[in-house]
mmCIF file of C-alpha atoms in Angstrom:
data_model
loop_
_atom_site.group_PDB
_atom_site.id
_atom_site.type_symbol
_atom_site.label_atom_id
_atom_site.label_comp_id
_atom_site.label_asym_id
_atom_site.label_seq_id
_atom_site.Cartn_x
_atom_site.Cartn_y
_atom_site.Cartn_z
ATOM 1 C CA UNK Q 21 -21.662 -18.767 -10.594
ATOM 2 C CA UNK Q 22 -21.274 -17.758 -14.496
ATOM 3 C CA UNK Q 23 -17.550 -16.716 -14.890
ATOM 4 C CA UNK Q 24 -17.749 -13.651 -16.629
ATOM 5 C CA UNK Q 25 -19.593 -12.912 -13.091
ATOM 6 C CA UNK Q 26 -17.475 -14.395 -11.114
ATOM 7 C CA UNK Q 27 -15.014 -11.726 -12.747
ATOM 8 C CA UNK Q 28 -17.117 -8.947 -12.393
ATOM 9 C CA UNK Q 29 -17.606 -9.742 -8.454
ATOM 10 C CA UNK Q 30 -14.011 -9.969 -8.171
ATOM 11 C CA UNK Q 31 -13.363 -6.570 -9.499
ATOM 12 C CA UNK Q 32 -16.205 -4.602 -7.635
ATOM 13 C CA UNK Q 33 -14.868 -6.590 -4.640
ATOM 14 C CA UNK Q 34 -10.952 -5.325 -5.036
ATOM 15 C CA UNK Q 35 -12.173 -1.876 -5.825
ATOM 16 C CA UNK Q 36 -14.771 -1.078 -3.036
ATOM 17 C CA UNK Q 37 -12.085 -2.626 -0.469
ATOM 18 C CA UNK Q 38 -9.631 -0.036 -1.415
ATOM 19 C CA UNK Q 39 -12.773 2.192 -0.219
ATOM 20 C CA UNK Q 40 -12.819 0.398 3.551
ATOM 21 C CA UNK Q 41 -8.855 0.935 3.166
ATOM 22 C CA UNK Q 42 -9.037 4.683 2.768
ATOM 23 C CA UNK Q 43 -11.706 5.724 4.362
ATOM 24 C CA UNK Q 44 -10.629 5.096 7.924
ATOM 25 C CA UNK Q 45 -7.961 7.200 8.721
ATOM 26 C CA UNK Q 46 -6.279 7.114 12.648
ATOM 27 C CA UNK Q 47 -4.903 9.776 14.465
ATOM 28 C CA UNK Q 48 -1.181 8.762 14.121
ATOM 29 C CA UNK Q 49 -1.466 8.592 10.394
ATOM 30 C CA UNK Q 50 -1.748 11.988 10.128
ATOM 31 C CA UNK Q 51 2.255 12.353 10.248
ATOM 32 C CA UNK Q 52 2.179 11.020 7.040
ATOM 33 C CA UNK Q 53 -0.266 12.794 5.362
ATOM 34 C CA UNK Q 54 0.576 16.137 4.366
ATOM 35 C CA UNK Q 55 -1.563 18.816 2.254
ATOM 36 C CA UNK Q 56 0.444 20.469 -0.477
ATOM 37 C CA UNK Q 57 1.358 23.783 -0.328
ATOM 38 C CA UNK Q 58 3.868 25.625 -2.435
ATOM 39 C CA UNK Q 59 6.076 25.911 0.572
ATOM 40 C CA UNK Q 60 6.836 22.175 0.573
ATOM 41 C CA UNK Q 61 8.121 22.585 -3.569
ATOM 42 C CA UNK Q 62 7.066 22.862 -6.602
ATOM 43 C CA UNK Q 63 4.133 20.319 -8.310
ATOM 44 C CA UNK Q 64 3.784 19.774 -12.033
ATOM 45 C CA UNK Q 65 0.491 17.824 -12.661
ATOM 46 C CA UNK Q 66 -0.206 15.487 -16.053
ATOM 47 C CA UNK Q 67 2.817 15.087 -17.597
ATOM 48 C CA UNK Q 68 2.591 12.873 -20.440
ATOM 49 C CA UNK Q 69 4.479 9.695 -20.685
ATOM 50 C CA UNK Q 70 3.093 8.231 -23.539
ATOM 51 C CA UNK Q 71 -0.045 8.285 -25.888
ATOM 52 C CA UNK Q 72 -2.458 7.147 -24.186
ATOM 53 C CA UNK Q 73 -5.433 8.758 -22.169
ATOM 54 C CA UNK Q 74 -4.427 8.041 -18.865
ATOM 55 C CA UNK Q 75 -0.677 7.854 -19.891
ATOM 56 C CA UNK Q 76 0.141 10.807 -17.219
ATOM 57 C CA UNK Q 77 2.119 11.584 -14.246
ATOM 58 C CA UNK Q 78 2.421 13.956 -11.561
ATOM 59 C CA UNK Q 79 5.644 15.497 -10.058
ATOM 60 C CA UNK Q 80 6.225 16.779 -6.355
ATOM 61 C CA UNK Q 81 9.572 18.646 -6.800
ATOM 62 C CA UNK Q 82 11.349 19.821 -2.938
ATOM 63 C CA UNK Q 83 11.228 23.421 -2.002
ATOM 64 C CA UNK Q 84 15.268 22.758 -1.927
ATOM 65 C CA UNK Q 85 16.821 22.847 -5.726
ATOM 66 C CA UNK Q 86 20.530 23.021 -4.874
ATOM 67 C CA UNK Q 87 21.500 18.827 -4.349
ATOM 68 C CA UNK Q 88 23.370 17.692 -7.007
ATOM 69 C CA UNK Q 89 21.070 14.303 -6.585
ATOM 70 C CA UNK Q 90 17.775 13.230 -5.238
ATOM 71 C CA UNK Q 91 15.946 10.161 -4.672
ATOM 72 C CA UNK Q 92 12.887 9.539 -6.527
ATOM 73 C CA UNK Q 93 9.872 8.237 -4.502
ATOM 74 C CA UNK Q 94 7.033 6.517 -7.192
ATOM 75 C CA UNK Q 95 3.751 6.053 -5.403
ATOM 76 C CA UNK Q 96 0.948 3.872 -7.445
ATOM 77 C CA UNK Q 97 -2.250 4.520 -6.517
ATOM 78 C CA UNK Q 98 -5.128 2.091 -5.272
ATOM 79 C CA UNK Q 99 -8.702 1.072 -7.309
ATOM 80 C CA UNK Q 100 -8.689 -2.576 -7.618
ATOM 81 C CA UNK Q 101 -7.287 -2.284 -11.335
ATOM 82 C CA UNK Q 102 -10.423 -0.516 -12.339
ATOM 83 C CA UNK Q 103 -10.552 2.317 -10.635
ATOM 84 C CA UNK Q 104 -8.558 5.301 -8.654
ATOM 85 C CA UNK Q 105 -6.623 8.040 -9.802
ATOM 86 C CA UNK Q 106 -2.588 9.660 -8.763
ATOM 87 C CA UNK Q 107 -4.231 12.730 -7.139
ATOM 88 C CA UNK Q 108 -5.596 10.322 -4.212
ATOM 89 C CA UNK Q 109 -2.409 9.620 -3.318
ATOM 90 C CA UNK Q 110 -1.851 13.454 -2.868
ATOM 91 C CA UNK Q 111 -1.258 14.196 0.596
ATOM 92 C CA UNK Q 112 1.212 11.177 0.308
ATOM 93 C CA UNK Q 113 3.334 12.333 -2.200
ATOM 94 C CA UNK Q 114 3.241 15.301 -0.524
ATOM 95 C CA UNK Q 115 4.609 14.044 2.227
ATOM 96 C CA UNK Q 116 7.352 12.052 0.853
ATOM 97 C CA UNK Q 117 8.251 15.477 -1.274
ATOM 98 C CA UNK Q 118 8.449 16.844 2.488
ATOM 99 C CA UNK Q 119 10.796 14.722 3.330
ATOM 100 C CA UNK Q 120 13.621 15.663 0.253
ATOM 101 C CA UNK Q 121 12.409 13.640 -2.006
ATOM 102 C CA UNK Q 122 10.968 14.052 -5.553
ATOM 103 C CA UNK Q 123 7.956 12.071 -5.790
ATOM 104 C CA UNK Q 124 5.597 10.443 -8.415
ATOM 105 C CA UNK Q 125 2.066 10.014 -8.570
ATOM 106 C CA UNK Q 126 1.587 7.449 -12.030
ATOM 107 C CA UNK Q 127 -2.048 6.563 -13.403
ATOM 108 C CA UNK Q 128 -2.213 3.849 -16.060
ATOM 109 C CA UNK Q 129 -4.665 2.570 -17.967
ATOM 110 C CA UNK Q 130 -7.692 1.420 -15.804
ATOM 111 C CA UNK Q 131 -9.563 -2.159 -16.926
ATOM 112 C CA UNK Q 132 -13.159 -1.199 -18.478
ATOM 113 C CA UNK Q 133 -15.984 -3.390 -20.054
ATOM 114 C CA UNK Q 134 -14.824 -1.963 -23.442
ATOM 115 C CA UNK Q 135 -11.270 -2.346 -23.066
ATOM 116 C CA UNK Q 136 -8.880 -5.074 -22.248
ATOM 117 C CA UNK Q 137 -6.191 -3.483 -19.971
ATOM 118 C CA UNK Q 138 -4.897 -6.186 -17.974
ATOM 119 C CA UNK Q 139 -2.536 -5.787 -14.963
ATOM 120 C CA UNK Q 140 0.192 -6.922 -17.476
ATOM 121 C CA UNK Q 141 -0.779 -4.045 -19.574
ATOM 122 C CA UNK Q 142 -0.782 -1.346 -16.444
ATOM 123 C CA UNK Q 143 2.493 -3.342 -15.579
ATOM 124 C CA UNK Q 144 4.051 -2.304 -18.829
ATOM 125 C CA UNK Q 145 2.641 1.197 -18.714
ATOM 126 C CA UNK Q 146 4.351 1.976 -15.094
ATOM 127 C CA UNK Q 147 7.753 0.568 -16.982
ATOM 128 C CA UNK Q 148 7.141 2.795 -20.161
ATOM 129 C CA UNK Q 149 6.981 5.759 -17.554
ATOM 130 C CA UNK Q 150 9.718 6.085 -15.189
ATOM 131 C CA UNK Q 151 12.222 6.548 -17.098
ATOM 132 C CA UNK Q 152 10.131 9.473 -18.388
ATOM 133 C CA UNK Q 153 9.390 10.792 -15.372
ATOM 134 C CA UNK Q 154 13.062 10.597 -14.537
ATOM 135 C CA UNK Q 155 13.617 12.286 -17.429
ATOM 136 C CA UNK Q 156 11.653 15.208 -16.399
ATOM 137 C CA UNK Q 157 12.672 15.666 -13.084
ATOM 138 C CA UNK Q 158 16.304 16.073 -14.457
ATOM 139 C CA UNK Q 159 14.937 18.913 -16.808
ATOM 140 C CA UNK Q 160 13.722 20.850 -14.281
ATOM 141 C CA UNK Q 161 16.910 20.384 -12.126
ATOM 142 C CA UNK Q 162 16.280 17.497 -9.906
ATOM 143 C CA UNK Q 163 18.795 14.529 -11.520
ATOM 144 C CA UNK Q 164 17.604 11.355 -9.904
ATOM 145 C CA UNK Q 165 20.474 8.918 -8.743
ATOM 146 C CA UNK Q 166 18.154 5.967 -6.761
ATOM 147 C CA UNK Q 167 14.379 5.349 -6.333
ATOM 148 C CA UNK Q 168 12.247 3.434 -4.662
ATOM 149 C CA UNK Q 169 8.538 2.786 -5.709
ATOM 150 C CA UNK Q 170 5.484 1.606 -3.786
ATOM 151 C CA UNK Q 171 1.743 1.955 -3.613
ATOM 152 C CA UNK Q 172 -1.227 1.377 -2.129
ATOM 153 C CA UNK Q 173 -3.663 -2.108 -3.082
ATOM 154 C CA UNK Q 174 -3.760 -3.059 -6.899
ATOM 155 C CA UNK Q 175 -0.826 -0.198 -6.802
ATOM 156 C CA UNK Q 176 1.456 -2.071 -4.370
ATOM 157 C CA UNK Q 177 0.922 -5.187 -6.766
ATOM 158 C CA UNK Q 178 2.117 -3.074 -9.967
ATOM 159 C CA UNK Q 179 5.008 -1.508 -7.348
ATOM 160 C CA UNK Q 180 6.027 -4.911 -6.500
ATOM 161 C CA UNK Q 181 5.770 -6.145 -10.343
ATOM 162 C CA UNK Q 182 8.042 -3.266 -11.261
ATOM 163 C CA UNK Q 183 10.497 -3.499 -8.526
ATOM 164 C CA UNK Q 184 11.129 -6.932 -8.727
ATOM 165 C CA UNK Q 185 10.579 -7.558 -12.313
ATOM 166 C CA UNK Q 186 12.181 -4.918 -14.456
ATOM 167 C CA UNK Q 187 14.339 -3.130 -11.689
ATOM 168 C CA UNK Q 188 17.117 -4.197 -13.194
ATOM 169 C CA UNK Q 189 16.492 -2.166 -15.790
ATOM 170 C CA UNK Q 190 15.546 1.113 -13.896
ATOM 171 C CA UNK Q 191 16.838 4.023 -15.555
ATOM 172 C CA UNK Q 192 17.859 4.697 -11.734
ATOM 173 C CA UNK Q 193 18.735 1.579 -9.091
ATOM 174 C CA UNK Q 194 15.031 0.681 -7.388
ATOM 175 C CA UNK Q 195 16.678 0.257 -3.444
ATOM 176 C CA UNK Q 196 13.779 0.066 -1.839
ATOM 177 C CA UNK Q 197 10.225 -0.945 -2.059
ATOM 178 C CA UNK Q 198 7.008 -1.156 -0.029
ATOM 179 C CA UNK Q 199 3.361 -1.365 0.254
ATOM 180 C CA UNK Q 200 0.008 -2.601 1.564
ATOM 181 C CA UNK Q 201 -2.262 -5.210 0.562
ATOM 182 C CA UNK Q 202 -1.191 -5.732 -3.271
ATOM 183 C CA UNK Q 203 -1.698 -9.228 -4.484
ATOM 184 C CA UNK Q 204 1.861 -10.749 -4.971
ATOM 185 C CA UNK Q 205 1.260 -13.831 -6.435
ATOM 186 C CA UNK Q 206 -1.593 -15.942 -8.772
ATOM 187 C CA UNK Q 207 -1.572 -19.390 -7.620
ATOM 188 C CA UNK Q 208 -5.533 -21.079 -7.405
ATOM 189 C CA UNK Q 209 -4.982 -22.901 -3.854
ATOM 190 C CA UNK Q 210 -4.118 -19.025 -2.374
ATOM 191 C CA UNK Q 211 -7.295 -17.804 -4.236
ATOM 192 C CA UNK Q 212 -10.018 -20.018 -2.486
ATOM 193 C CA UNK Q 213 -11.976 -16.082 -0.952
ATOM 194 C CA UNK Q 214 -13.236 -16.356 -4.509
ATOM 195 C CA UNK Q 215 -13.564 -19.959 -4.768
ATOM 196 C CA UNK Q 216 -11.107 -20.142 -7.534
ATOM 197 C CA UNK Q 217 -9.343 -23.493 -5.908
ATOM 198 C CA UNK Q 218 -12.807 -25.159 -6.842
ATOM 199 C CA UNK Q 219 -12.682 -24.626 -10.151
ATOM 200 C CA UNK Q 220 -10.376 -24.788 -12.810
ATOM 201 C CA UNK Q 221 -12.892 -22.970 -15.179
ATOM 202 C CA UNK Q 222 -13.449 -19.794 -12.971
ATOM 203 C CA UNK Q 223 -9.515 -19.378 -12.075
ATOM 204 C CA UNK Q 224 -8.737 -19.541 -16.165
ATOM 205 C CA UNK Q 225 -11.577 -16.940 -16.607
ATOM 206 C CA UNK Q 226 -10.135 -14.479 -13.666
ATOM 207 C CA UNK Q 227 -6.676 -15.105 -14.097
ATOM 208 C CA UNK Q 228 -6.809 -15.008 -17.710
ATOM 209 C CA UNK Q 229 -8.189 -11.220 -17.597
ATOM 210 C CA UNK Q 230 -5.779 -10.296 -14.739
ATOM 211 C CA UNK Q 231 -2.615 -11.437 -17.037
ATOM 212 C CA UNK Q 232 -3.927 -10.109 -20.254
ATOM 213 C CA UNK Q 233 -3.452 -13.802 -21.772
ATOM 214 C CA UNK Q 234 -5.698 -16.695 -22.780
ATOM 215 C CA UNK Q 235 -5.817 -19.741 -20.025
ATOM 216 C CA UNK Q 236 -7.169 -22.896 -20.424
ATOM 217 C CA UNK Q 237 -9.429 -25.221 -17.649
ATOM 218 C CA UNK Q 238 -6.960 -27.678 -18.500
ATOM 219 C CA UNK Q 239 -4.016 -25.517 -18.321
ATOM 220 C CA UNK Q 240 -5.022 -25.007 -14.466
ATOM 221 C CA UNK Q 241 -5.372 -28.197 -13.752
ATOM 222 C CA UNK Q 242 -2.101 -28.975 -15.283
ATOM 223 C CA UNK Q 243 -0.324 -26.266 -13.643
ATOM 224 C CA UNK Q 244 1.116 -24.514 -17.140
ATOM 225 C CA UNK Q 245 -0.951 -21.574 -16.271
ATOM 226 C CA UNK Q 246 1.620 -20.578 -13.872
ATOM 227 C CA UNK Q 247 4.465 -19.346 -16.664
ATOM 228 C CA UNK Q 248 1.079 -17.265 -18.303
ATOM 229 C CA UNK Q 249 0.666 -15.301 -14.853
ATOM 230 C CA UNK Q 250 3.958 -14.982 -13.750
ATOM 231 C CA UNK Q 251 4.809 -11.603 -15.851
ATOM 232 C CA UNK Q 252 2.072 -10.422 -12.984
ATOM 233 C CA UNK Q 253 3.064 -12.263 -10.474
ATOM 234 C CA UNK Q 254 5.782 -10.555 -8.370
ATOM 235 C CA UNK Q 255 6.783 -12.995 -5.720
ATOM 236 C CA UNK Q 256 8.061 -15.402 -8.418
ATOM 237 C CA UNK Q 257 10.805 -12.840 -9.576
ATOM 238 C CA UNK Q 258 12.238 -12.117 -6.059
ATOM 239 C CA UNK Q 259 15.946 -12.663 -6.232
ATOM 240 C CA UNK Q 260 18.721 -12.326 -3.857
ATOM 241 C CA UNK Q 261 19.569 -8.590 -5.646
ATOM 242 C CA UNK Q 262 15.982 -8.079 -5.417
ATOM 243 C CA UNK Q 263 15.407 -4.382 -3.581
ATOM 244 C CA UNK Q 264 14.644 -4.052 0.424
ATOM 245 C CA UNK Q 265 10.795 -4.476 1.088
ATOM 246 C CA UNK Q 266 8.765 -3.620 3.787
ATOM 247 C CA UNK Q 267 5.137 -4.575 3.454
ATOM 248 C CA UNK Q 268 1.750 -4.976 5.564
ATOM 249 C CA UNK Q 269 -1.057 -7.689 5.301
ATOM 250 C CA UNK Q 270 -4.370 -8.149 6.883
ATOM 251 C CA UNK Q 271 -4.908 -12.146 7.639
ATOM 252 C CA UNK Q 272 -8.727 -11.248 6.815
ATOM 253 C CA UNK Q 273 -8.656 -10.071 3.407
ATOM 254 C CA UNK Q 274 -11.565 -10.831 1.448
ATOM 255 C CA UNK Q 275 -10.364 -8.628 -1.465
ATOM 256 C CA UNK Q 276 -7.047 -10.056 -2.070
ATOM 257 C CA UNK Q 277 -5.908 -13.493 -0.779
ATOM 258 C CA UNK Q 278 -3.647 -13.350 2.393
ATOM 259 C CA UNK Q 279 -2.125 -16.417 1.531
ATOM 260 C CA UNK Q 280 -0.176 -14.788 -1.788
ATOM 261 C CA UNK Q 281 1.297 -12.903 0.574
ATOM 262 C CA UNK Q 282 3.130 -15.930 2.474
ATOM 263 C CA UNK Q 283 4.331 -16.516 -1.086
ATOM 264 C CA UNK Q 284 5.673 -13.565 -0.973
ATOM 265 C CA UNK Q 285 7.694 -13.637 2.415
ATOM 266 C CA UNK Q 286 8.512 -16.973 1.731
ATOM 267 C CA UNK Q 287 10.562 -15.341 -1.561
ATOM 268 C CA UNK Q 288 12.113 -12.694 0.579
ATOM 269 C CA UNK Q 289 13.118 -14.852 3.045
ATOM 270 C CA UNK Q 290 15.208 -17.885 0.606
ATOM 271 C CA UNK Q 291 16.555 -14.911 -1.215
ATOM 272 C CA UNK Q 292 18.309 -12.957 1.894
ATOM 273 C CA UNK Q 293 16.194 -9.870 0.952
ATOM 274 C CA UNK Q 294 15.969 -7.106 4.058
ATOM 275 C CA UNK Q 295 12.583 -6.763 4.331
ATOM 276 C CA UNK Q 296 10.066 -6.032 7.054
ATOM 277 C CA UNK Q 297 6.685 -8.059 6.752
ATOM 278 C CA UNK Q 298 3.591 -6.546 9.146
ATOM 279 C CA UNK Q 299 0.645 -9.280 9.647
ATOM 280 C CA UNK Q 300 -2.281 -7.459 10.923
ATOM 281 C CA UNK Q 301 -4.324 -10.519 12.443
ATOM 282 C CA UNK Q 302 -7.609 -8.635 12.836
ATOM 283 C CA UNK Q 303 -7.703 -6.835 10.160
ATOM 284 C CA UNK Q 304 -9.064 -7.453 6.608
ATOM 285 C CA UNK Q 305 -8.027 -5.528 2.721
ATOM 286 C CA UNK Q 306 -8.682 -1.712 5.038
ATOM 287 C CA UNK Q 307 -5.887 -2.647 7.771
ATOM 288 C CA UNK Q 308 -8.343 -0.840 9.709
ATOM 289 C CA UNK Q 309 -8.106 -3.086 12.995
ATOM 290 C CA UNK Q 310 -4.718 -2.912 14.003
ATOM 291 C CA UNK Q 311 -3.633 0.385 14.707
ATOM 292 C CA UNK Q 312 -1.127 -0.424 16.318
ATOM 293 C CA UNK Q 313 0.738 -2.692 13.925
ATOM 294 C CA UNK Q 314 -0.219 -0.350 10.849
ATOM 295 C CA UNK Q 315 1.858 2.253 12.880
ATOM 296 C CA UNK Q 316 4.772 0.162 13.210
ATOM 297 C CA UNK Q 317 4.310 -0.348 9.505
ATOM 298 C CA UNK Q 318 4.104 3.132 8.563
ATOM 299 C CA UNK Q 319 7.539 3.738 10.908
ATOM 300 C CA UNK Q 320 9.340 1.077 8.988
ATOM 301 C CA UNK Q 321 8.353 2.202 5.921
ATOM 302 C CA UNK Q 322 10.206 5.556 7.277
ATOM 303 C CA UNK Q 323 13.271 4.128 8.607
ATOM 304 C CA UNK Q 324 13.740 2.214 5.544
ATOM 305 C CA UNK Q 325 13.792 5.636 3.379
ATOM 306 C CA UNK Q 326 15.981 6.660 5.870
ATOM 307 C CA UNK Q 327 18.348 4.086 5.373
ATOM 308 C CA UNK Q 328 18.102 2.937 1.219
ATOM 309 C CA UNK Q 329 17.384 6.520 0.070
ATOM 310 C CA UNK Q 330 18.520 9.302 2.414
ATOM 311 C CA UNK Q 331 18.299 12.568 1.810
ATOM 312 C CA UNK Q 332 21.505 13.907 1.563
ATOM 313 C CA UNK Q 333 22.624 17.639 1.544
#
């Protein structure tokens, strides 16, 4: 297969299983989605955060104005780096602004034929805007004193990237992050659902769009590739201060490679980080197989807000 093909297949593949992910939705989940109504707050839609198109951001603000702090939930939404948009994540957000929180719906800058946005580009983008959206929240009365940010897919892999990568530098301390199904890690033996660990000429081509950079055949086979992917890759920044993480895999994934995600828990767990890590062993990129589990999941993700970021009178 042609690699600029290859490519192409990847990227319709990530973005129609956010589709399979989405589309199914079980009976218990419906706790978790909530519709917005001006009862649950106050919503400010497209915010700018920069000058770019896409460079925009939602705010849920709670019905309750009177805490001298909040905690700032930032959901990133799902579309295999190509695709999606912050008001899919609606009901969400909602929810989580239900709960006490102020919450964050983020686009970025989506990967087209005629541009080159990279997920080291929408990386930098989601860094560029929180301290914005911070910003605003504490203009319209809402000073934010922790966070925690997550998402959904290709927006659990910028979540991760931006938690683990540049949370030390969080206007506000990041004290919690989680997620489903984000890719944590670029390493060609985890990437063999594309065939990628067969060839050193398709991984450069893939990985080399993914990370914004030029790679090099040879610099696969040599292994330098791996300092060109690692602003992208977030499992390779997990420290010991690295935030709590609860996250949820499907063993089946044939969008993005299960086997980045041991990477990941592997990180978590020679750090010391508390984190919570659901494998759904029936399920592929939609979770959609497991109920069960992806509930547990789900409460986790709960009791974890409950305990990092409380919501405090």
């Amino acid at each position: 297969m042609p690699v600029g093909v290859g490519i192409l297949v990847f990227l319709l593949a990530f973005a129609g299983g956010v589709l399979s992910k989405f589309a199914i939705t079980p009976s218990w989940a419906r706790a978790y989605s909530v519709p917005w109504s001006d009862e649950l707050g106050t919503l400010k839609t497209d915010l700018s955060y920069g000058e770019g198109e896409a460079n925009k951001f939602d705010l849920y603000l709670p019905a309750d104005g009177t805490r001298e702090h909040y905690g700032l939930v930032v959901y990133l939404h799902a579309g295999g780096f190509t695709s999606g948009d912050k008001s899919g994540d609606r009901e969400m957000l909602s929810w989580l602004c239900s709960k006490g929180y102020v919450a964050a719906g983020i686009n970025y800058t989506l990967r087209t034929e005629t541009n080159a946005a990279s997920v080291l580009s929408q990386s930098n983008e989601i860094k560029e805007a929180v301290p914005k959206v911070i910003e605003a929240a504490a203009e319209l009365g809402y000073p934010i004193d922790r966070m925690a940010v997550a998402g959904g897919s290709a927006g659990h892999a910028l979540a991760m990237i931006y938690a683990y990568r540049d949370g030390g530098e969080a206007p506000a301390p990041v004290v919690l992050t989680f997620g489903a199904v984000g890719p944590a890690s670029f390493c060609q033996e985890d990437w063999g659902i594309f065939g990628l660990d067969q060839s050193e000429e398709a991984c450069a081509g893939l990985f080399g769009v993914m990370a914004g950079v030029e790679i090099t055949p040879e610099e696969v086979a040599d292994g330098s590739y791996r300092e060109k992917v690692k602003p992208i890759s977030a499992a390779d920044w997990v420290t010991a201060q690295s935030a709590p993480t609860v996250v949820a895999y499907g063993t089946h994934d044939r969008v993005q490679p299960y086997l980045a995600s041991l990477r990941l828990k592997t990180a978590l767990e020679e750090n010391g980080v508390d984190f919570r890590y659901f494998e759904l062993p029936h399920s592929g990129h939609g979770l959609q197989n497991d109920n069960a589990l992806y509930a547990q999941y789900m409460e986790q993700v709960e009791a974890y807000l409950d305990r990092y970021l409380p919501v405090t009178e």
